Coordinates of C-alpha atoms in Angstrom, one line a residue:
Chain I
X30 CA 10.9 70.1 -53.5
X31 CA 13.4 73.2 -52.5
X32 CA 15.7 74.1 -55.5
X33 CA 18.9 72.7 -55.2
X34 CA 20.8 76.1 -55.7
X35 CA 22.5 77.1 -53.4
X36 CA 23.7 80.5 -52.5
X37 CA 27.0 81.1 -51.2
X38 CA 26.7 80.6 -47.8
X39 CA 29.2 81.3 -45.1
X40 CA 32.1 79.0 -44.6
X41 CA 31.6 76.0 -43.1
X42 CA 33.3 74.7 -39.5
X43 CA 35.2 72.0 -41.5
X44 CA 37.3 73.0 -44.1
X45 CA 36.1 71.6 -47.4
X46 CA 38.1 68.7 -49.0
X47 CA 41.3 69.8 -51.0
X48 CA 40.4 71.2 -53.7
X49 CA 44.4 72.3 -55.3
X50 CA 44.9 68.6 -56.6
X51 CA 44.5 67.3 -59.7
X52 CA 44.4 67.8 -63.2
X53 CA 43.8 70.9 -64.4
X54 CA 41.2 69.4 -67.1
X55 CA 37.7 70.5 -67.0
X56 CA 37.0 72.1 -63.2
X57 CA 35.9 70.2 -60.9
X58 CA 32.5 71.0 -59.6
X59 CA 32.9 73.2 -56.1
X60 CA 31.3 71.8 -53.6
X61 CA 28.4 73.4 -51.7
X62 CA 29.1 75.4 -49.0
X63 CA 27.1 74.7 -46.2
X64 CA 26.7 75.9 -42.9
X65 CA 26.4 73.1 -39.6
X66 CA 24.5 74.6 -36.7
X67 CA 27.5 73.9 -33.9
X68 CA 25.2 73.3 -31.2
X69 CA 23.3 70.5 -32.6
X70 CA 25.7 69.8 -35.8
X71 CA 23.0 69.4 -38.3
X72 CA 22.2 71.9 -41.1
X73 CA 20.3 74.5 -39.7
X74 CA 17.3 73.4 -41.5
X75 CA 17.0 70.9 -39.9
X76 CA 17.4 71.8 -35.9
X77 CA 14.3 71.9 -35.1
X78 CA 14.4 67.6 -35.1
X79 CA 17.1 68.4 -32.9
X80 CA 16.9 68.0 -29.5
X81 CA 17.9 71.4 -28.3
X82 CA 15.8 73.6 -30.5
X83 CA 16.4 77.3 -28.2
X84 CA 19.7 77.0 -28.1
X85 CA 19.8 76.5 -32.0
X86 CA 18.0 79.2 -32.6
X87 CA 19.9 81.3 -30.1
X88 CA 23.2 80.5 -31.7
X89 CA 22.2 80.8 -35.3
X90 CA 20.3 84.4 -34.2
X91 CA 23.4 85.4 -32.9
X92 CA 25.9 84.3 -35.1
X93 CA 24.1 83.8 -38.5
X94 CA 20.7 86.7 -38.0
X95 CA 20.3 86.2 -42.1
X96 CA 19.6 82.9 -41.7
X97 CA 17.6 83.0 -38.4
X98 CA 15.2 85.0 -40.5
X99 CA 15.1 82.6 -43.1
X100 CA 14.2 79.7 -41.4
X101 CA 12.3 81.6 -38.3
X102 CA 10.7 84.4 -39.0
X103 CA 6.6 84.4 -39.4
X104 CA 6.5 83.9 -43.4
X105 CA 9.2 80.9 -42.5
X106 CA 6.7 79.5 -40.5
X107 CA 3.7 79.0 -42.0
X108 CA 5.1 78.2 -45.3
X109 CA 6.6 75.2 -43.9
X110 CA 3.4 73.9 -42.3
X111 CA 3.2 73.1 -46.1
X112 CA 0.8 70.1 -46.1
X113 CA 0.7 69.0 -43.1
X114 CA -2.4 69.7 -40.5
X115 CA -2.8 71.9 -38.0
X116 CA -2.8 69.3 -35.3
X117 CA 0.1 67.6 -36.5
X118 CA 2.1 70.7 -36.2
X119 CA 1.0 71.6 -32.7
X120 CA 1.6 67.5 -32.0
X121 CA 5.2 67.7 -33.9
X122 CA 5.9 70.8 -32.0
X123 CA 4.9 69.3 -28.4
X124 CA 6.8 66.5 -29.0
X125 CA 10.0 68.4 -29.9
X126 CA 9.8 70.5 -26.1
X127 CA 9.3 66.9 -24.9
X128 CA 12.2 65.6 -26.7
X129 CA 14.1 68.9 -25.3
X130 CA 13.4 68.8 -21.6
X131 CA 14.4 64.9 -21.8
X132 CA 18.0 65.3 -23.7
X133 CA 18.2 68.2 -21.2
X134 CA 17.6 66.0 -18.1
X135 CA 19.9 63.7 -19.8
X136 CA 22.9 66.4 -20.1
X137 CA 22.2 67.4 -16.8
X138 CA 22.2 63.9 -15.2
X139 CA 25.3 62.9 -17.4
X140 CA 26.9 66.5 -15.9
X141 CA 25.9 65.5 -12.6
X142 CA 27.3 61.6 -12.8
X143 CA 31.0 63.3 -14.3
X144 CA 31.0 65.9 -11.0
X145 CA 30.3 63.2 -8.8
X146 CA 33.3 60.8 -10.7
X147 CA 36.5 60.1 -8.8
X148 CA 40.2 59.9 -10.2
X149 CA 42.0 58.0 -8.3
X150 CA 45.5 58.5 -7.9
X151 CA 47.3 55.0 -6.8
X152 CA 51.0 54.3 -5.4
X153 CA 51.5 51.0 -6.0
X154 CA 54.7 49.3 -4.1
X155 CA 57.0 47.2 -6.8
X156 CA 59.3 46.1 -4.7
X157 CA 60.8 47.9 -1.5
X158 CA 61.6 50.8 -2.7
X159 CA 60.1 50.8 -6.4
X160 CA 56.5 52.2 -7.1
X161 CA 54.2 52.7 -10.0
X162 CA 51.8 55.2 -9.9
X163 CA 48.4 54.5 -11.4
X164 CA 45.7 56.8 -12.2
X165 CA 42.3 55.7 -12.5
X166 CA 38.9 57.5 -14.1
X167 CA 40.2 60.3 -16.2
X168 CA 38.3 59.3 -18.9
X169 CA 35.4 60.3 -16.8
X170 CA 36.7 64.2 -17.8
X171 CA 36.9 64.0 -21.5
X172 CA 40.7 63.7 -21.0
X173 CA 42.7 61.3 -23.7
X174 CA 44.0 58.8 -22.0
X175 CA 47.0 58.0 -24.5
X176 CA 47.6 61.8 -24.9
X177 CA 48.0 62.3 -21.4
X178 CA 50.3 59.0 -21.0
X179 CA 52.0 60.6 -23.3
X180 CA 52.5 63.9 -20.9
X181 CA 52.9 61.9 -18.2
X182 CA 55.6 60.1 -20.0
X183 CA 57.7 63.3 -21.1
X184 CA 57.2 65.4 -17.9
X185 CA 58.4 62.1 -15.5
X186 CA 61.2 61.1 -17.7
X187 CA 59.8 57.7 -17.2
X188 CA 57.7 55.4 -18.6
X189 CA 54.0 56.1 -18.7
X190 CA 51.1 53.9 -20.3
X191 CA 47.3 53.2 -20.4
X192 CA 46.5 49.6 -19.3
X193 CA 43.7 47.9 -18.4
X194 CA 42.8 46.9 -14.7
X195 CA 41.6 44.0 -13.8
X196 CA 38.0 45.2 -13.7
X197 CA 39.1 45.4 -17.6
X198 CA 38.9 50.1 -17.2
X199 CA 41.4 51.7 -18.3
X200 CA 44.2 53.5 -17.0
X201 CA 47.6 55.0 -17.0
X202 CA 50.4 53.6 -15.1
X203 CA 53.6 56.0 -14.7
X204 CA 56.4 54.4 -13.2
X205 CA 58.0 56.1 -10.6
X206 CA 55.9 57.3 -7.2
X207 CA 54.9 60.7 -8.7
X208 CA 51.6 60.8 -7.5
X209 CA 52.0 64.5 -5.7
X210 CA 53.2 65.9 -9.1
X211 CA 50.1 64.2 -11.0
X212 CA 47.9 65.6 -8.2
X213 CA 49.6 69.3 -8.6
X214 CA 49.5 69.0 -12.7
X215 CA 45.9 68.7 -12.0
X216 CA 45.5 71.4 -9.7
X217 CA 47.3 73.6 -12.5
X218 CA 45.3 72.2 -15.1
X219 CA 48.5 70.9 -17.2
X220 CA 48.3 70.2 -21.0
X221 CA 45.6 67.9 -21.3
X222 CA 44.4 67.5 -17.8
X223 CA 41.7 70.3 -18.0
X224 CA 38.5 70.5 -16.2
X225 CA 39.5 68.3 -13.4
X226 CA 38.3 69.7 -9.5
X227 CA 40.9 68.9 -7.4
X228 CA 38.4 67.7 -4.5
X229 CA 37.5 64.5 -7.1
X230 CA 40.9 63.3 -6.8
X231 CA 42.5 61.3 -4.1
X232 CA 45.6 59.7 -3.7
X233 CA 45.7 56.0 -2.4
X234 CA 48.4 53.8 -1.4
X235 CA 48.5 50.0 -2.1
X236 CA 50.9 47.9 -0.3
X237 CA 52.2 44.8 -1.5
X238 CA 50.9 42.1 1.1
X239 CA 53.3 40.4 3.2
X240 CA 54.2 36.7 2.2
X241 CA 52.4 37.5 -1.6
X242 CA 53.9 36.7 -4.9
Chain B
X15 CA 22.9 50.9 -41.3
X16 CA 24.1 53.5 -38.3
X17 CA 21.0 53.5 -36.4
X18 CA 21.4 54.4 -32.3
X19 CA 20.5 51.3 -30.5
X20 CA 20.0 50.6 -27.3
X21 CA 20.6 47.2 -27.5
X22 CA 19.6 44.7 -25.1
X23 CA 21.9 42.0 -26.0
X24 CA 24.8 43.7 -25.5
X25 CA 24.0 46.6 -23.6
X26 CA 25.6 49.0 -25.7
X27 CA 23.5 51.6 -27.4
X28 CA 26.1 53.7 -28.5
X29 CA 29.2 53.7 -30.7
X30 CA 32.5 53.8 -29.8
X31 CA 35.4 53.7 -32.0
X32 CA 37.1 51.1 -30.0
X33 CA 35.0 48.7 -29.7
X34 CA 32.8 49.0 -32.9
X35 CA 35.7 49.3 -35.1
X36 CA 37.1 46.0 -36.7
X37 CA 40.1 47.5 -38.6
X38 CA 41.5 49.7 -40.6
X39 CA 43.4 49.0 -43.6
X40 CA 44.6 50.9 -46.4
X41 CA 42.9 49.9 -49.8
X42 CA 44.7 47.7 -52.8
X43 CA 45.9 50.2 -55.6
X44 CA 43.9 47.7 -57.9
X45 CA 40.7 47.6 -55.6
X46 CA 40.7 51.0 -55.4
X47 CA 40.6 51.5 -59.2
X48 CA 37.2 49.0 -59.0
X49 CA 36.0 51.1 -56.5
X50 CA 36.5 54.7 -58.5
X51 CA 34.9 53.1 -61.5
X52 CA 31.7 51.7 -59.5
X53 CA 31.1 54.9 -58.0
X54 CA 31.7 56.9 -60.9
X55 CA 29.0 54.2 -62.3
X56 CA 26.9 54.4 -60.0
X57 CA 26.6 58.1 -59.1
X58 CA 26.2 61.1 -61.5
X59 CA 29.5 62.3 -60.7
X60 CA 31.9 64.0 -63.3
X61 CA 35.3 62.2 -63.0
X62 CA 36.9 65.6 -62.1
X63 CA 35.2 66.2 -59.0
X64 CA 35.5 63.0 -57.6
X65 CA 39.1 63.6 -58.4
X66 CA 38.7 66.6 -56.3
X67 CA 37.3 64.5 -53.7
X68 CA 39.0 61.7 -53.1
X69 CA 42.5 62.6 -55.3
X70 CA 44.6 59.2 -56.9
X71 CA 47.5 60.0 -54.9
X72 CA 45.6 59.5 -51.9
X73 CA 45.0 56.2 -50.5
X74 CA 41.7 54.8 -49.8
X75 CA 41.6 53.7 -46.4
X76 CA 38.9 50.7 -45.2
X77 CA 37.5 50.9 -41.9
X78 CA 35.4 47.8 -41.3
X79 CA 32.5 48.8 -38.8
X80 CA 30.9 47.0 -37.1
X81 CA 27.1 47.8 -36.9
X82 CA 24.9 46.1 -34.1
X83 CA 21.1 45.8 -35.9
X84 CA 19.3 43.5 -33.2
X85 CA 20.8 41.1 -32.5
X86 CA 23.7 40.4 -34.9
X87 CA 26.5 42.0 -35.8
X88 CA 26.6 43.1 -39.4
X89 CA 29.8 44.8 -41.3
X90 CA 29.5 48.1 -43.1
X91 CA 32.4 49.0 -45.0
X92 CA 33.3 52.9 -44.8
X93 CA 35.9 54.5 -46.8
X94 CA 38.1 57.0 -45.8
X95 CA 40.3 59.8 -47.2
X96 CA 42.2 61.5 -44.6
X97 CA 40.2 60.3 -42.0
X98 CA 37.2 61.8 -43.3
X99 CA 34.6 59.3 -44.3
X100 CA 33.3 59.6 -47.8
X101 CA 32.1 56.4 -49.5
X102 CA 29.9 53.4 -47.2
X103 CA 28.7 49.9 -48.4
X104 CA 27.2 47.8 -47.0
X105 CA 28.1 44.1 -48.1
X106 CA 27.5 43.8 -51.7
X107 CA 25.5 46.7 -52.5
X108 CA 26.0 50.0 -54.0
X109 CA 28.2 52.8 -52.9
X110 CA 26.9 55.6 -51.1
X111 CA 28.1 58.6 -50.7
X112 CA 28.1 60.2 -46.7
X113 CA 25.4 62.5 -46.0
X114 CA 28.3 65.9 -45.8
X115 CA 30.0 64.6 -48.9
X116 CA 25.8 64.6 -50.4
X117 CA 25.3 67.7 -49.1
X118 CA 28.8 69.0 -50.1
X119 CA 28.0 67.7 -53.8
X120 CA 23.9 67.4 -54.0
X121 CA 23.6 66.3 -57.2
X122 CA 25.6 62.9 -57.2
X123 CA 22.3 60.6 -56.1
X124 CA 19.0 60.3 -57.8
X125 CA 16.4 62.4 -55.6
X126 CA 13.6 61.6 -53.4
X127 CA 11.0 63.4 -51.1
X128 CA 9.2 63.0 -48.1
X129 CA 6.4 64.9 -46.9
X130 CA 6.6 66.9 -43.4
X131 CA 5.4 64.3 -41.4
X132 CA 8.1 62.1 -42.3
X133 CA 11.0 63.7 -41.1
X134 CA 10.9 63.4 -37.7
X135 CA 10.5 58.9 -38.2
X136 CA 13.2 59.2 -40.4
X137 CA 15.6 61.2 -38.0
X138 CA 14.6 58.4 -35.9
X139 CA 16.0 55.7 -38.5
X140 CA 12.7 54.6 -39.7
X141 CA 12.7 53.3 -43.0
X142 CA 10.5 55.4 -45.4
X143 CA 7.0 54.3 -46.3
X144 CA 5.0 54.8 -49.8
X145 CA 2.7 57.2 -48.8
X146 CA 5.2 59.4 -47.2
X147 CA 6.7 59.3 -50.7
X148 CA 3.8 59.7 -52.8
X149 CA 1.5 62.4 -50.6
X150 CA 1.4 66.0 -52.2
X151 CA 4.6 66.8 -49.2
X152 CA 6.5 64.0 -51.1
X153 CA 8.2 63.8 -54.7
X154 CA 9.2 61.3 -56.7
X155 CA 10.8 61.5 -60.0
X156 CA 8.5 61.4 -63.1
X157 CA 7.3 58.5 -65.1
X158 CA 10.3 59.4 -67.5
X159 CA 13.1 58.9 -65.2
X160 CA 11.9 56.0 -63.0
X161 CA 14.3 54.5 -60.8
X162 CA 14.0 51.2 -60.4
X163 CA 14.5 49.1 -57.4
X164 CA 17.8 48.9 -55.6
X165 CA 19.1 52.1 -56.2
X166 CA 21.1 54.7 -53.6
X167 CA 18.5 57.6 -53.4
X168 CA 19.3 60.5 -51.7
X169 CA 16.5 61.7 -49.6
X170 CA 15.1 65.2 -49.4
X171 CA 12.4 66.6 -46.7
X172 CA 9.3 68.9 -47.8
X173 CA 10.2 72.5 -47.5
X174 CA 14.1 71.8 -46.9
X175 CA 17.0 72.4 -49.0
X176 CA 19.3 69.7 -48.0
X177 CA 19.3 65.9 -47.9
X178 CA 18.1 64.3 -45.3
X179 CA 19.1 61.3 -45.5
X180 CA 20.1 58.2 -48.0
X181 CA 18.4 55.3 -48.4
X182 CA 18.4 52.4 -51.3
X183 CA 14.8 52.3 -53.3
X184 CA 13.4 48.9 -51.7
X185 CA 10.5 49.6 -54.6
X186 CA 11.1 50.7 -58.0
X187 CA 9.6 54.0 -58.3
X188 CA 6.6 53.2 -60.4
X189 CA 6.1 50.5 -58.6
X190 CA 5.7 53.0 -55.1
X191 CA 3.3 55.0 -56.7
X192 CA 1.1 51.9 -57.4
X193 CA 1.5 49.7 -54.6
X194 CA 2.0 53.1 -52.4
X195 CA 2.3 50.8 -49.0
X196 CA 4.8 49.8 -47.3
X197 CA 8.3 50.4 -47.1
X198 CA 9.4 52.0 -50.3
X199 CA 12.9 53.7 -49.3
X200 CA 15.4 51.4 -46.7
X201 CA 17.7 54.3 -44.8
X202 CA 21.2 54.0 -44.9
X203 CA 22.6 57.0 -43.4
X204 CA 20.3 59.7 -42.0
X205 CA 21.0 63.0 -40.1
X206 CA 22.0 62.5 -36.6
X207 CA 23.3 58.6 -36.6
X208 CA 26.0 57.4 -35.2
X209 CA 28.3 57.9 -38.8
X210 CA 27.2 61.4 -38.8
X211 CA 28.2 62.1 -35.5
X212 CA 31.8 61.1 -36.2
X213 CA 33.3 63.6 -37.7
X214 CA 36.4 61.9 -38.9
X215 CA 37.9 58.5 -38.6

């Protein structure tokens, strides 16, 4: 078993839990401070389960070097083989590239799938002279749906919501035809609308069929 | 509990808030005080730092989650202090701690090891077997301080200073060592599951 003390590491990404409250009675026991590799988000101990191993490494070499020597460097190394076999290691260690060329394939494929995703911009006659405008598949960009409602909302000066569809996706329906302006905020990458390539996006127009409801 | 699945039934592997989140609720004042007294019960925790965890003034907050293990549906209950999930049950049984509040505050849960080998089946949500437990890699706790049955470990990995994971002793301890098959830890959190990859609530 390691020790359990710890030495003062560096400040960790998120901020420990208040620690100002409370009775001033016996101090409370600080909390460990402890580092989270921000590629893979586990301790760096432990990225080598990870599924992107290099890029670990690369980060905590570049932004940590004490600790890439701690856990990496030759002495590192074969003390953790510890008890476990050769073979095992060399097995452990083939199946962690395995593991990293799939979740790469993965990030690719899931990189390739949100390039090749389409937000649809959608003028929806009310009435005559009424539209909504409905925009379809931001999600698709990482882009908060309710958050950019909300933008929608106070840039339009109209109403702005996410709804579902009748496929049961969501969406956000502005009222008002403001579709050029949406298309525009996301050629300017406005507030929240970021990362979007204007070539993904196209506008559509739905008329309300003759003789409907 | 917060295993990935890729779940045939349903077709949803992976979590998201909105659909695998039952509810929120904030916690009765008189609930909460049987919680703080279970878990300062159950864990080796000095009444001042939880107090510096999860202070009176602030209110507990219940998120019911909704875990998909197979094929049913089964309720875990987290709670939450600003969002920031520090104490999980499951059903009846004991509190645990998270695995960042463990790591924050080590010393809270009784201690087990695995050996090398183990680590990579547990990151995987395996449960943890005897021998894993009991092989030179491994550690229990001595004779003395036997634990029995039943009881929120926290789990350490050979050659690594931080918890891997926590699990509840399916085996008492002794009992591990003797029958030294088998499952002897169940995992309730581990590194890399679904609670652990939401940051806050």
């Amino acid at each position: 078993m390691p020790s359990k003390k710890s030495q003062a590491r560096e400040a960790q990404p998120n901020p420990p839990i208040e620690q100002a409250e409370g009775p001033p009675a016996p101090d409370p026991v600080p909390p460990v401070q402890l580092l989270y590799c921000s590629v893979c988000s586990f301790p760096p101990e432990y990225c080598e389960f990870g599924s992107s191993l290099t890029r670990c490494k690369e980060w905590l070499k570049d932004k940590h070097s004490s600790l890439f020597d701690k856990y990496y460097s030759d002495d590192a190394l074969s003390t953790k083989l510890g008890t476990l076999s050769m073979e095992a290691q060399a097995k452990l260690e083939k199946d962690t590239a395995k593991k990293e060329a799939k979740a790469e394939a993965k990030a690719d494929a899931a990189l390739k799938k949100k390039l090749a995703s389409q937000v649809t911009i959608k003028r929806i006659e009310r009435n005559k002279r009424k539209h909504v405008t409905s925009i379809h598949g931001l999600e698709a960009f990482g882009v908060d749906l309710k958050k950019a409602a909300k933008q929608f909302s106070s840039k339009f000066a109209t109403g702005s919501s996410v709804t579902k569809n009748l496929q049961g996706q969501d969406e956000i329906i502005v009222q008002g035809d403001v579709s050029d302006e949406i298309l525009e905020m996301i050629e300017t990458e406005a507030g929240v609308l970021k990362g979007i390539p204007a070539d993904n996006v196209e506008i559509v127009e739905e008329k309300k069929k003759k003789g409907g409801d | 509990m917060f295993k990935k699945f890729a779940d045939t039934w349903t077709d949803l592997g992976r979590f998201s808030p909105a659909t695998d989140i039952a509810g929120q609720t904030p916690v009765k004042s008189s609930v909460q005080r049987a919680i703080r007294a279970a878990v300062l019960a159950q864990w080796k925790i000095e009444p001042e730092t939880l107090e510096a965890i999860w202070p009176k003034k602030e209110g507990l907050v219940h998120v019911k989650w909704c875990v998909r293990a197979q094929r049913q549906r089964e309720h875990v209950s987290v709670y939450t202090v600003h969002g920031e999930p520090l104490i999980i049950q499951h059903f009846d049984g004991p509190y645990y701690p998270t695995l960042r509040l463990l790591h924050k505050y080590p010393y809270i849960l009784p201690k087990v090891g695995v050996d090398r080998g183990a680590i990579r089946f547990l990151l995987g949500g395996a449960p943890m077997m005897c021998p894993g437990l009991t092989s030179k890699g491994g550690y229990l706790p001595p004779p003395e301080s036997a634990l029995p049955a039943g009881t929120a470990v926290a789990i350490h990995a050979e050659g690594k200073e931080h918890a891997v994971g926590i699990g509840l002793t399916k085996l008492g301890t002794e009992e591990m060592r003797r029958v030294n098959k088998d499952v002897g830890v169940e995992v309730a959190t581990y590194l890399g599951d679904d609670l652990w990859a939401l940051k806050s609530l």
